[in-house]
Short mmCIF file of C-alpha atoms in Angstrom, two decimals:
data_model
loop_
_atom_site.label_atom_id
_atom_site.label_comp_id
_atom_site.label_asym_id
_atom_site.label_seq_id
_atom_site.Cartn_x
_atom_site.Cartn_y
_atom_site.Cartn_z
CA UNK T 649 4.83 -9.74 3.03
CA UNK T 650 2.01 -8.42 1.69
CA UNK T 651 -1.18 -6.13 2.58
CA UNK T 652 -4.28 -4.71 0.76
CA UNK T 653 -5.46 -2.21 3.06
CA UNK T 654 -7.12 -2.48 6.86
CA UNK T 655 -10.15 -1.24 7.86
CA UNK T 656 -13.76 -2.00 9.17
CA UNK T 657 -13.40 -5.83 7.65
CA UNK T 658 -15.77 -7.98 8.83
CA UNK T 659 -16.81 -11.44 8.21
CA UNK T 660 -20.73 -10.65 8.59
CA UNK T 661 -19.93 -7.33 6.26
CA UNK T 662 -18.19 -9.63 3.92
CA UNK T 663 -19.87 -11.79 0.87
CA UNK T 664 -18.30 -14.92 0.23
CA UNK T 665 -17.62 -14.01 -2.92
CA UNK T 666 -15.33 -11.04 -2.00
CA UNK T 667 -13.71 -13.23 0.83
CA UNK T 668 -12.58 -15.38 -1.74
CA UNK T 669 -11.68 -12.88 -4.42
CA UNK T 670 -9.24 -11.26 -2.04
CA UNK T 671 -7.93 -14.48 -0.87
CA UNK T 672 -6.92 -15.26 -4.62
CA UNK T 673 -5.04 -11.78 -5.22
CA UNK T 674 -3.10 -11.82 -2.29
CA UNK T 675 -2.08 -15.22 -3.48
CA UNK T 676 -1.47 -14.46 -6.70
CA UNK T 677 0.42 -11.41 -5.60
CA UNK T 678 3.08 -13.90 -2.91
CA UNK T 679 3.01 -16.01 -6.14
CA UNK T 680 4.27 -12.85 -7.74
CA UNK T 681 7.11 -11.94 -5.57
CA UNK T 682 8.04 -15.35 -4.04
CA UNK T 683 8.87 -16.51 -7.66
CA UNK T 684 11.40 -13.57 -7.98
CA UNK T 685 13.31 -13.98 -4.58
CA UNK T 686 13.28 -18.09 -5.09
CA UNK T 687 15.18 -17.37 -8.14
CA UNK T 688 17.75 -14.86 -6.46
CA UNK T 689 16.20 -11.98 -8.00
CA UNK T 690 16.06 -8.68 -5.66
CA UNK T 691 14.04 -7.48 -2.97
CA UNK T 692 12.86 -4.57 -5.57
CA UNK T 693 11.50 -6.71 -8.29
CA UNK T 694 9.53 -8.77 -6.01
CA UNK T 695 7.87 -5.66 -4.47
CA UNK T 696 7.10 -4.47 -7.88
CA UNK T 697 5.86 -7.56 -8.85
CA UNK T 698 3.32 -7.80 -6.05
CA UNK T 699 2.36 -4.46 -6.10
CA UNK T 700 1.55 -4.43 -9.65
CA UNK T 701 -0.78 -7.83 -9.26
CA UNK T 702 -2.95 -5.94 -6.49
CA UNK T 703 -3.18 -3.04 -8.23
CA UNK T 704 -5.02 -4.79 -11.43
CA UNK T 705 -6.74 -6.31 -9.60
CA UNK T 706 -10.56 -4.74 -8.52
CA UNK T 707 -10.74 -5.72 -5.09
CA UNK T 708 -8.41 -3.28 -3.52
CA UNK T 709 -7.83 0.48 -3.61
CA UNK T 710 -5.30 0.78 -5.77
CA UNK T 711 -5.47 0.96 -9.35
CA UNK T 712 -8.06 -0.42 -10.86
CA UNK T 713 -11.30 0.13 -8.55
CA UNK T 714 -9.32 3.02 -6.84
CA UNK T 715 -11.69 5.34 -4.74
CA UNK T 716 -13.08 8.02 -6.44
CA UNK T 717 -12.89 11.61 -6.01
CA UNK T 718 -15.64 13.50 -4.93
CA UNK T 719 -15.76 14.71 -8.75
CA UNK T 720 -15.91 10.94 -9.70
CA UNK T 721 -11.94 10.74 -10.99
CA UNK T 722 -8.87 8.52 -10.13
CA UNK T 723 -6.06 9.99 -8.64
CA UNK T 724 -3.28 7.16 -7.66
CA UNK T 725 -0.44 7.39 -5.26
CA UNK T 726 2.71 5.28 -5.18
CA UNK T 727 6.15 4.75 -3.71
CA UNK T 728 8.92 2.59 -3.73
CA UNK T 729 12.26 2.23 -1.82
CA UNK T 730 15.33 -0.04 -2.53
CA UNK T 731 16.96 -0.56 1.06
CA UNK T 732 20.94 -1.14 -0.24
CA UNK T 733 21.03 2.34 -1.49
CA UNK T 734 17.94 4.09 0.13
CA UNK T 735 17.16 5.10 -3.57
CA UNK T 736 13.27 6.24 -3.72
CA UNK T 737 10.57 7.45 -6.03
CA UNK T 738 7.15 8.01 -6.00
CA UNK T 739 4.07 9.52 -7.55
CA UNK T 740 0.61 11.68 -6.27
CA UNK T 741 -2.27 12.29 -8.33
CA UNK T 742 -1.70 10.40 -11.02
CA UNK T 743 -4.70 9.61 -13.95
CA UNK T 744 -3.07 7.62 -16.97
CA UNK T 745 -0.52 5.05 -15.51
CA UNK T 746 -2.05 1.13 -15.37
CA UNK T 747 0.15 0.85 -12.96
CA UNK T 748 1.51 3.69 -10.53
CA UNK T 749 4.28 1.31 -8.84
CA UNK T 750 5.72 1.52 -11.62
CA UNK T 751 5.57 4.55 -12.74
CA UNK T 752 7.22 5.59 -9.16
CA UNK T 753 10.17 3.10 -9.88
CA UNK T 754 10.69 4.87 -12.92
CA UNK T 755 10.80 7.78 -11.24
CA UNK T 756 13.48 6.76 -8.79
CA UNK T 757 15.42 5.21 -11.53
CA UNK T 758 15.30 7.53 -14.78
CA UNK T 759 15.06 10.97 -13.16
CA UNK T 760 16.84 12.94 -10.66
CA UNK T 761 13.81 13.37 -8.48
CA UNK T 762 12.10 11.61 -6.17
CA UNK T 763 8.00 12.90 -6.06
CA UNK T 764 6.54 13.55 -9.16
CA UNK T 765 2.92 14.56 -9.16
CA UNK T 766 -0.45 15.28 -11.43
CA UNK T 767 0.08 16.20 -14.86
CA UNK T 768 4.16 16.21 -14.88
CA UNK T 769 4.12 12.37 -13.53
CA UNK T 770 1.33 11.91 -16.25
CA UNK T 771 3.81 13.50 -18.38
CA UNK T 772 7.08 11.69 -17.45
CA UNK T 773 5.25 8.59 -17.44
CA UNK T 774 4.28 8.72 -21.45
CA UNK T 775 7.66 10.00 -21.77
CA UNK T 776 9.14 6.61 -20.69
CA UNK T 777 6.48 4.44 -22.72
CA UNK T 778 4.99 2.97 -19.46
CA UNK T 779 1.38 1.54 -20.13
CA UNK T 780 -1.61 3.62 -20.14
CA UNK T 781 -5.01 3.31 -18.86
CA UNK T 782 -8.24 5.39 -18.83
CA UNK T 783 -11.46 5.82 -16.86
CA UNK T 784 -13.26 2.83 -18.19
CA UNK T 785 -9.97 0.70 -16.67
CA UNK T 786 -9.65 2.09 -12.96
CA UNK T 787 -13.13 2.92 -12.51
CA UNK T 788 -15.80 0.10 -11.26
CA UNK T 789 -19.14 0.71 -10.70
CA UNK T 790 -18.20 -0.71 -6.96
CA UNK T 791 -16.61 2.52 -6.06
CA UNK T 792 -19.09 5.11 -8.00
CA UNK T 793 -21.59 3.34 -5.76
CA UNK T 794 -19.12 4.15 -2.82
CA UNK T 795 -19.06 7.94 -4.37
CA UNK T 796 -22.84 8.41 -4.42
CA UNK T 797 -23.34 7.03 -0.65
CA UNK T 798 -20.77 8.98 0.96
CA UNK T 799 -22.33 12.23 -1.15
CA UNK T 800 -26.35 11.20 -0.17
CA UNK T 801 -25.10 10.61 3.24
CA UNK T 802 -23.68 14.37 3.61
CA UNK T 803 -19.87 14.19 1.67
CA UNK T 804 -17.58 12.94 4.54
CA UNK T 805 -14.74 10.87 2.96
CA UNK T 806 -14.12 7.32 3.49
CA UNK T 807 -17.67 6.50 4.38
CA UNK T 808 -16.71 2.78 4.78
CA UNK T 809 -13.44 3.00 6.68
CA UNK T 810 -12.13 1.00 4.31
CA UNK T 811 -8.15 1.61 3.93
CA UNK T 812 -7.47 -0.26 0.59
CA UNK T 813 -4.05 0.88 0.14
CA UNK T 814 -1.67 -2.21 -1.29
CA UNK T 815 2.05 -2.60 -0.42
CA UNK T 816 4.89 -5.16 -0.10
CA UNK T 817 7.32 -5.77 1.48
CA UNK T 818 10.76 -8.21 0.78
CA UNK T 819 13.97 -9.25 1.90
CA UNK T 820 15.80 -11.09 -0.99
CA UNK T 821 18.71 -13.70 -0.76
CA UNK T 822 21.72 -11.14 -0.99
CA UNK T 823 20.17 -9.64 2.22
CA UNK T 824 18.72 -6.37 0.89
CA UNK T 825 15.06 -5.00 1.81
CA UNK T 826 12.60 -3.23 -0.33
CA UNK T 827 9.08 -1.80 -0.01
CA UNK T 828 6.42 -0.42 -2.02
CA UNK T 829 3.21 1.12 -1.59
CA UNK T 830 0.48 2.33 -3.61
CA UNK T 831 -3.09 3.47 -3.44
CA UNK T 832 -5.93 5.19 -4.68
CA UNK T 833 -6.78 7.17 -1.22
CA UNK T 834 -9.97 7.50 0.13
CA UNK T 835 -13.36 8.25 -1.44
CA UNK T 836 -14.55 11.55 -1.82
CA UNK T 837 -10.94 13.54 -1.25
CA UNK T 838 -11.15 16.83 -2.77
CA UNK T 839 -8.23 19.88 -3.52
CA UNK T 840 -5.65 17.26 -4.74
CA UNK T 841 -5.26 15.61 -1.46
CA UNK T 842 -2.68 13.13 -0.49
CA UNK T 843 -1.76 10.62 1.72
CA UNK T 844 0.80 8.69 3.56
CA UNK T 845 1.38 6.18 0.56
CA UNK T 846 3.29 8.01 -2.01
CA UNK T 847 5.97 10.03 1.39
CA UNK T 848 8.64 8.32 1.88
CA UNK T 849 9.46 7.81 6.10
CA UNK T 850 5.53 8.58 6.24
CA UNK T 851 3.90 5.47 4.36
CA UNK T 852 7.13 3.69 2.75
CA UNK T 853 10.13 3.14 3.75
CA UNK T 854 13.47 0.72 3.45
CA UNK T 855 16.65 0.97 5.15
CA UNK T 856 19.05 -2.63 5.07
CA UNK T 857 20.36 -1.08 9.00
CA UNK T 858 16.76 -1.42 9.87
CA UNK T 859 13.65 -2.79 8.06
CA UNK T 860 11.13 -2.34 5.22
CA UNK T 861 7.43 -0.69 5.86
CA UNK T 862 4.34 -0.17 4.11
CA UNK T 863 1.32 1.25 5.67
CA UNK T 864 -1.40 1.63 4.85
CA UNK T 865 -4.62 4.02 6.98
CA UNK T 866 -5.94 7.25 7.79
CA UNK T 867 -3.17 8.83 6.04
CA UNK T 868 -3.08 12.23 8.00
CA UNK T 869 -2.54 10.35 11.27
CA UNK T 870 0.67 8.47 9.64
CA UNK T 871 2.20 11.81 8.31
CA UNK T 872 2.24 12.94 10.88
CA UNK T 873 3.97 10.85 12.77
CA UNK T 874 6.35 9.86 9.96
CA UNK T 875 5.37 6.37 10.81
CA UNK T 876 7.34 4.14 8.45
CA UNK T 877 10.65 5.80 9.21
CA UNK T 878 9.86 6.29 12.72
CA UNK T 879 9.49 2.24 13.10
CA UNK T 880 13.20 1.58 11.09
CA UNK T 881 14.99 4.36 13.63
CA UNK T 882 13.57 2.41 16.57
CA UNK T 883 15.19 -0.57 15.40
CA UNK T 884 18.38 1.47 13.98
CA UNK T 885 18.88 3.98 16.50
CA UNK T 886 17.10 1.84 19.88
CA UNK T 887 18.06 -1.37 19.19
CA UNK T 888 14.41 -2.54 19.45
CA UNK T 889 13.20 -5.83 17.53
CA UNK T 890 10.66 -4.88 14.74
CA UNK T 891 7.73 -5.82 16.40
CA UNK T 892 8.56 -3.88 19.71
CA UNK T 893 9.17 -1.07 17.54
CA UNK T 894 5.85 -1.35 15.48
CA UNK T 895 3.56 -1.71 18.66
CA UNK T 896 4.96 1.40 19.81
CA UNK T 897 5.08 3.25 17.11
CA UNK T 898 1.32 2.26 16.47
CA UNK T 899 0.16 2.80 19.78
CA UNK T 900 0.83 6.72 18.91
CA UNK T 901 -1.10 6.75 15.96
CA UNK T 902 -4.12 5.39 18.07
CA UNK T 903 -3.28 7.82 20.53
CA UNK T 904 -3.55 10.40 18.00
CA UNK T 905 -6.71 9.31 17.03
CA UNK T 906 -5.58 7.26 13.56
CA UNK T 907 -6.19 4.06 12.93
CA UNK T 908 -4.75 1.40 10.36
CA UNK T 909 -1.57 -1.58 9.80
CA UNK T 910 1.75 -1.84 8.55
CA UNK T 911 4.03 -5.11 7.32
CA UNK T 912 7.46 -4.75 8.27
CA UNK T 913 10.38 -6.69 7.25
CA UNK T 914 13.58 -6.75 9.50
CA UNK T 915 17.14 -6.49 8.43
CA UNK T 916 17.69 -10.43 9.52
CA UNK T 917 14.34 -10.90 7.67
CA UNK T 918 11.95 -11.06 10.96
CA UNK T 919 8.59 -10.35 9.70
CA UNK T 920 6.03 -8.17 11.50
CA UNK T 921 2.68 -6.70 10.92
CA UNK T 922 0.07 -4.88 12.84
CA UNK T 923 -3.29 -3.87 12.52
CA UNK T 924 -5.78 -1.27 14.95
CA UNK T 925 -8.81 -2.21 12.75
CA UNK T 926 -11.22 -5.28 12.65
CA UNK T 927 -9.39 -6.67 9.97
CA UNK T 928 -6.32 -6.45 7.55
CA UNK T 929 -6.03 -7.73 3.90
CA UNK T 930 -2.31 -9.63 4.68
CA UNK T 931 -0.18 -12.52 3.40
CA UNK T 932 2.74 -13.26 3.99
CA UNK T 933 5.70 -16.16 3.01
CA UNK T 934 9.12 -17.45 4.31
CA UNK T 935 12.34 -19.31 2.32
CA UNK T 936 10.86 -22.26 3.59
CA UNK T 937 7.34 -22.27 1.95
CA UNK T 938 5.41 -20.93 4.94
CA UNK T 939 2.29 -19.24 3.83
CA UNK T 940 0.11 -17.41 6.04
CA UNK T 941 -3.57 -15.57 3.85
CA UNK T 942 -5.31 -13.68 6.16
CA UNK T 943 -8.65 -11.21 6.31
CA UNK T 944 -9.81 -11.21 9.57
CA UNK T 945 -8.40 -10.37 13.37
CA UNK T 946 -9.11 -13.20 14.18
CA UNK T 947 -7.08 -14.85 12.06
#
């Protein structure tokens, strides 16, 4: 399963030729990881693999055509979780890395840490020869238009409600889960702020006893709720089936005031996602070929 961030998405908001765009990515992206677990590769690859199409590509918040900074810079977030081992890594703030998913795997898999952030993850990540990008790469005119509205209109952040975070989620055929989330927050943040994406339990998690997650939102609201681990003790610690669990644990964040979606992928593979917005950028595929593409709530 796979999302690219919910929000105020709208089919009279929405050109055809975005519609479509998306619709390609998140294909491409199932492509991605369905090619990885149909050979028997692992849960982790295919998450990787996924998360790395979405974030090339412009449509979403991640990556290239991250939001901006309200002093007109990229600063990427990412996370990723093997469920066998509960291994983790993940990134904040990050300016040089094409791609910040993985970065963060590199992170849980060649250091002894499990958050790197700003210049150090910069650091670590020419360090361990991982491709490099610049401005002219993550930056689209798209978003600097995004900048300059939200700072004519009076500087509040996010001044689309747009939550283009992109994650994945997988269960592979030696019955271990995965997850992996990353995102370039919402325009206009200031003081080095960071979200849900790149804490594990908050906007990633994976636990093989459980489930996978990947959120994506207002950020705050899933901190502080510890959303994606919240959902996999439900279903550890409750008993609950992962959609019970999600509803409930999604209903607080509304409560709260948040709003946003997660994908969720069960132990037994039982897939689940949920969305409090107008619409979520989701696909999703089974063993057996079943493809869902979706945009819309209605959908």
């Amino acid at each position: 399963m796979i999302h690219g961030g919910a929000g105020v998405i709208q089919r009279e908001r929405t050109s055809p030729e975005t519609d479509a765009g998306v619709r390609a990515a998140l294909n491409r992206a199932l492509d991605a990881g369905t090619a990885i677990l149909a050979g028997g590769g692992t849960a982790l690859d295919a998450v990787e693999a996924a998360v790395r199409v979405l974030e090339d590509d412009p449509n979403f918040n991640a990556g290239r055509g991250a939001a901006l900074t309200i002093d007109c810079a990229a600063e990427l977030d990412a996370a990723i979780m093997d469920g066998s081992n509960r291994a983790a890594g993940s990134v904040a703030g990050v300016t040089t890395t094409r791609n910040p998913v993985t970065l963060a795997r590199a992170v849980m898999e060649q250091s002894a840490h499990v958050l790197l952030g700003r210049e150090g993850a910069d650091a670590f990540s020419v360090a361990h020869d991982l491709d490099q990008a610049g401005p002219d790469w993550f930056i689209i005119p798209e978003r600097r238009r995004q900048l300059d509205e939200l700072i004519a209109g009076g500087g509040k952040f996010d001044v689309d409600m747009k939550y283009g975070t992109v994650g994945a989620v997988a269960r592979d055929t030696h019955g271990h889960l995965a997850a992996a989330t990353s995102t370039g927050g919402v325009t206009g943040k200031r003081w080095g702020r960071i979200g849900d994406s790149p804490l594990i339990g908050a906007g990633t998690y994976a636990d093989d006893r459980a489930c996978a997650v990947s959120c994506t939102g207002a950020g705050e609201f899933f901190i502080r709720l510890g959303v994606a681990h919240e959902i996999a003790a439900r279903v550890r610690l409750a008993g609950e089936d992962v959609q019970t669990a999600v509803n409930a644990v999604m209903a607080e964040v509304v409560a709260l005031g948040g709003t946003g979606g997660v994908i969720v992928a069960g132990a037994d593979g039982a897939p689940a996602w949920y969305f409090t917005t107008p619409g979520m950028y989701r696909g999703r595929v089974t063993s057996d070929g079943i493809r869902t593409v979706a945009i819309y709530d209605d959908e």
